[in-house]
Every structure is written in structure tokens, then in C-alpha cells.
Short mmCIF file of C-alpha atoms in Angstrom, two decimals:
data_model
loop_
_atom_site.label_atom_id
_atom_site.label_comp_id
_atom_site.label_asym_id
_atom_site.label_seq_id
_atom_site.Cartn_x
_atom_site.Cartn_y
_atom_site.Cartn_z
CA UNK A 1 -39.72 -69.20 -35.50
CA UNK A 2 -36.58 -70.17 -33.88
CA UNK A 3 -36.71 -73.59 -31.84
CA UNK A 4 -34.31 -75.72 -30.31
CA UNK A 5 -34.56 -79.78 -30.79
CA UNK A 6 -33.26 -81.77 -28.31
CA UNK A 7 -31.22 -84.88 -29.32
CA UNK A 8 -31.59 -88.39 -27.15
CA UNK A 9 -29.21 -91.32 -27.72
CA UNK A 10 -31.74 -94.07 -26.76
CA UNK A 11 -30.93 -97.86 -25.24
CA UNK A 12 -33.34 -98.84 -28.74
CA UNK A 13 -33.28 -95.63 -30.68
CA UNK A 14 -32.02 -91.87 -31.28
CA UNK A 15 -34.75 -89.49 -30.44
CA UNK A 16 -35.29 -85.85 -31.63
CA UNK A 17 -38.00 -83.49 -29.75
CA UNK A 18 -38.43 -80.58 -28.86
CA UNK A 19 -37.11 -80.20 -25.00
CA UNK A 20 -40.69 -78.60 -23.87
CA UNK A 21 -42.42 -81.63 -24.93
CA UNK A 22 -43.97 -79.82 -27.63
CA UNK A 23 -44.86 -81.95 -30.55
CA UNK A 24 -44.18 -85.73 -30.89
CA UNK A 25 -41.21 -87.78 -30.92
CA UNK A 26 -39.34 -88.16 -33.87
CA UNK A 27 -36.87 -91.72 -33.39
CA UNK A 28 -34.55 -93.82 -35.42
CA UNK A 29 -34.70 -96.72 -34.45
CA UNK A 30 -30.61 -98.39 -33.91
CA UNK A 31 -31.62 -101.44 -35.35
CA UNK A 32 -32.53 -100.44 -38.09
CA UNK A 33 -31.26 -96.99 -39.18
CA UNK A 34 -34.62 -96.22 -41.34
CA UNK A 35 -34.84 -92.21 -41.52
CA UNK A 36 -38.79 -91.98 -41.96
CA UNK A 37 -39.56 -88.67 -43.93
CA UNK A 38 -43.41 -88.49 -43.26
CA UNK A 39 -42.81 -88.85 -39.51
CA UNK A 40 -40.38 -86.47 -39.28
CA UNK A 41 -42.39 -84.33 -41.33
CA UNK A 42 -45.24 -84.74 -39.03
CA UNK A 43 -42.95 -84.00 -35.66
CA UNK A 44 -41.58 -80.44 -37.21
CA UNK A 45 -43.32 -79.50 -40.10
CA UNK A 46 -46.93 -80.30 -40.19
CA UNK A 47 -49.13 -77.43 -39.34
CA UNK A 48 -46.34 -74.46 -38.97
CA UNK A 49 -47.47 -71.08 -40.07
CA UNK A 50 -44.38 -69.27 -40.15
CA UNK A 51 -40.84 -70.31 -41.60
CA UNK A 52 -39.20 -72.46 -39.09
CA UNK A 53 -35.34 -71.98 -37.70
CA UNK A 54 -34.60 -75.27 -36.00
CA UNK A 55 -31.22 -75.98 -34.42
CA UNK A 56 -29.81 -79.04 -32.73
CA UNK A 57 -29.24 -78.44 -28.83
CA UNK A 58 -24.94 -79.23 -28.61
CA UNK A 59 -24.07 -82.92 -27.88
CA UNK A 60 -22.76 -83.96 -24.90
CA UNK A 61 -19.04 -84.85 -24.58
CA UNK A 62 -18.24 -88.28 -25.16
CA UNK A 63 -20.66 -88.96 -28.00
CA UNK A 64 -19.47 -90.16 -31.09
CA UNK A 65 -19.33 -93.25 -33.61
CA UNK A 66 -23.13 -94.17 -34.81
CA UNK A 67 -24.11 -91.37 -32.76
CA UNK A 68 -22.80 -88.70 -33.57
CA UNK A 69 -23.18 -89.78 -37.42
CA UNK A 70 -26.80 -89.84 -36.74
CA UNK A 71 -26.95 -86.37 -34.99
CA UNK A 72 -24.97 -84.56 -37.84
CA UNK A 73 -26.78 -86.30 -40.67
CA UNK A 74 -29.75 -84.62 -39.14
CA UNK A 75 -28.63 -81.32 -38.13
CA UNK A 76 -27.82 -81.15 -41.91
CA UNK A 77 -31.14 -82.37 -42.55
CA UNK A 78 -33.09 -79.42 -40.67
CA UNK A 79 -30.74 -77.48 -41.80
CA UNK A 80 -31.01 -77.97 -45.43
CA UNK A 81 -35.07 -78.06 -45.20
CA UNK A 82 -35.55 -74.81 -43.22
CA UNK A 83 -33.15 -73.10 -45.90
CA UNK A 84 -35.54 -74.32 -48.59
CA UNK A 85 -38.73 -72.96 -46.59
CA UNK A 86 -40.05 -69.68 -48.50
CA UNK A 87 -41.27 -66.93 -46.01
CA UNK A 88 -44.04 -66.31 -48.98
CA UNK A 89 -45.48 -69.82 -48.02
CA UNK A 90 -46.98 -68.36 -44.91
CA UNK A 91 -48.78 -65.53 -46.42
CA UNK A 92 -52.13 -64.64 -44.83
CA UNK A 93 -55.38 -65.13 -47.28
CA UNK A 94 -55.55 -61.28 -47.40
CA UNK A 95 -52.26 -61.01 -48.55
CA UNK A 96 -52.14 -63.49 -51.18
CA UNK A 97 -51.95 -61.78 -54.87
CA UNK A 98 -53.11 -65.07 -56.53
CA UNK A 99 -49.84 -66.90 -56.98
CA UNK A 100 -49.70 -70.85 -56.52
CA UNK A 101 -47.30 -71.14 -53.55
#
């Protein structure tokens, strides 16, 4: 399943979503910098039944510092959990030949 996420740099917060307004909002908040792994769980993970293939639309020019930091930490991030995603996770019941997955 091959998606594109749409990055925001927020007045209060960088935002990640998908640009159909699919799904919820994943943020990180500036003041802060807190990376909240259940809530970004719940924006792209939760609920999938195929392997996902997310990629980060490109920045626009003139972003950089904090910013861009924040944008490549988590294009590694999605990167780095899709890779680890096992097609055999999303086997139908029928299919399943007993193994834990």
C-alpha cells in the first residue's frame, strides 16, 4: 500500500497526515520536541491490513534548521518501520498454516 504523508511546519507544531485527510493528525509539538510512539502508531499503523509503503511528500525550498531535522528524523522513522513490516503479517485466516505472527 503505497501512500504519501504530507509534512506541515506549524506556528505551534510539525504535523504529518496524509494530504486526503485520511486518518488523524500526527504533531510534534515545537515546544517540546516529544516524538509520541502510540500516537503515531495510531495515525499510520493501527488497523492496516496490508504492508504499508509510506513516503514523505518533498519539502519545500527554504526549509531547514529544526525543521528539516524534524522531517528527516521521521522520514527515517517510516522508513525504518515499513522495512521491518512482514508481508506474512497480513495473511488472511484461510491462509494461515498455524504460525504465531
Amino acid at each position: 500500500m503505497k501512500k504519501q504523508v504530507k509534512f506541515v511546519d506549524g506556528e505551534s507544531a510539525y504535523r504529518f497526515m496524509f494530504p486526503d485527510g485520511e486518518g488523524g493528525v500526527f504533531e510534534i509539538e515545537k515546544s517540546t520536541l516529544t516524538f509520541h510512539a502510540g500516537k503515531f502508531y495510531e495515525c499510520f499503523f493501527k488497523g492496516l491490513h496490508e504492508k504499508p509503503d509510506y513516503s514523505l511528500l518533498p519539502l519545500e525550498e527554504g526549509i531547514k534548521g529544526q525543521a528539516r531535522h524534524v522531517y528527516d528524523t521521521v522520514e527515517a522513522i517510516f522508513s525504518s518501520a515499513c522495512d521491518s513490516i512482514d508481508n506474512s503479517w497480513f495473511c488472511k485466516p484461510d491462509e494461515d498454516d498455524g504460525a504465531l505472527r
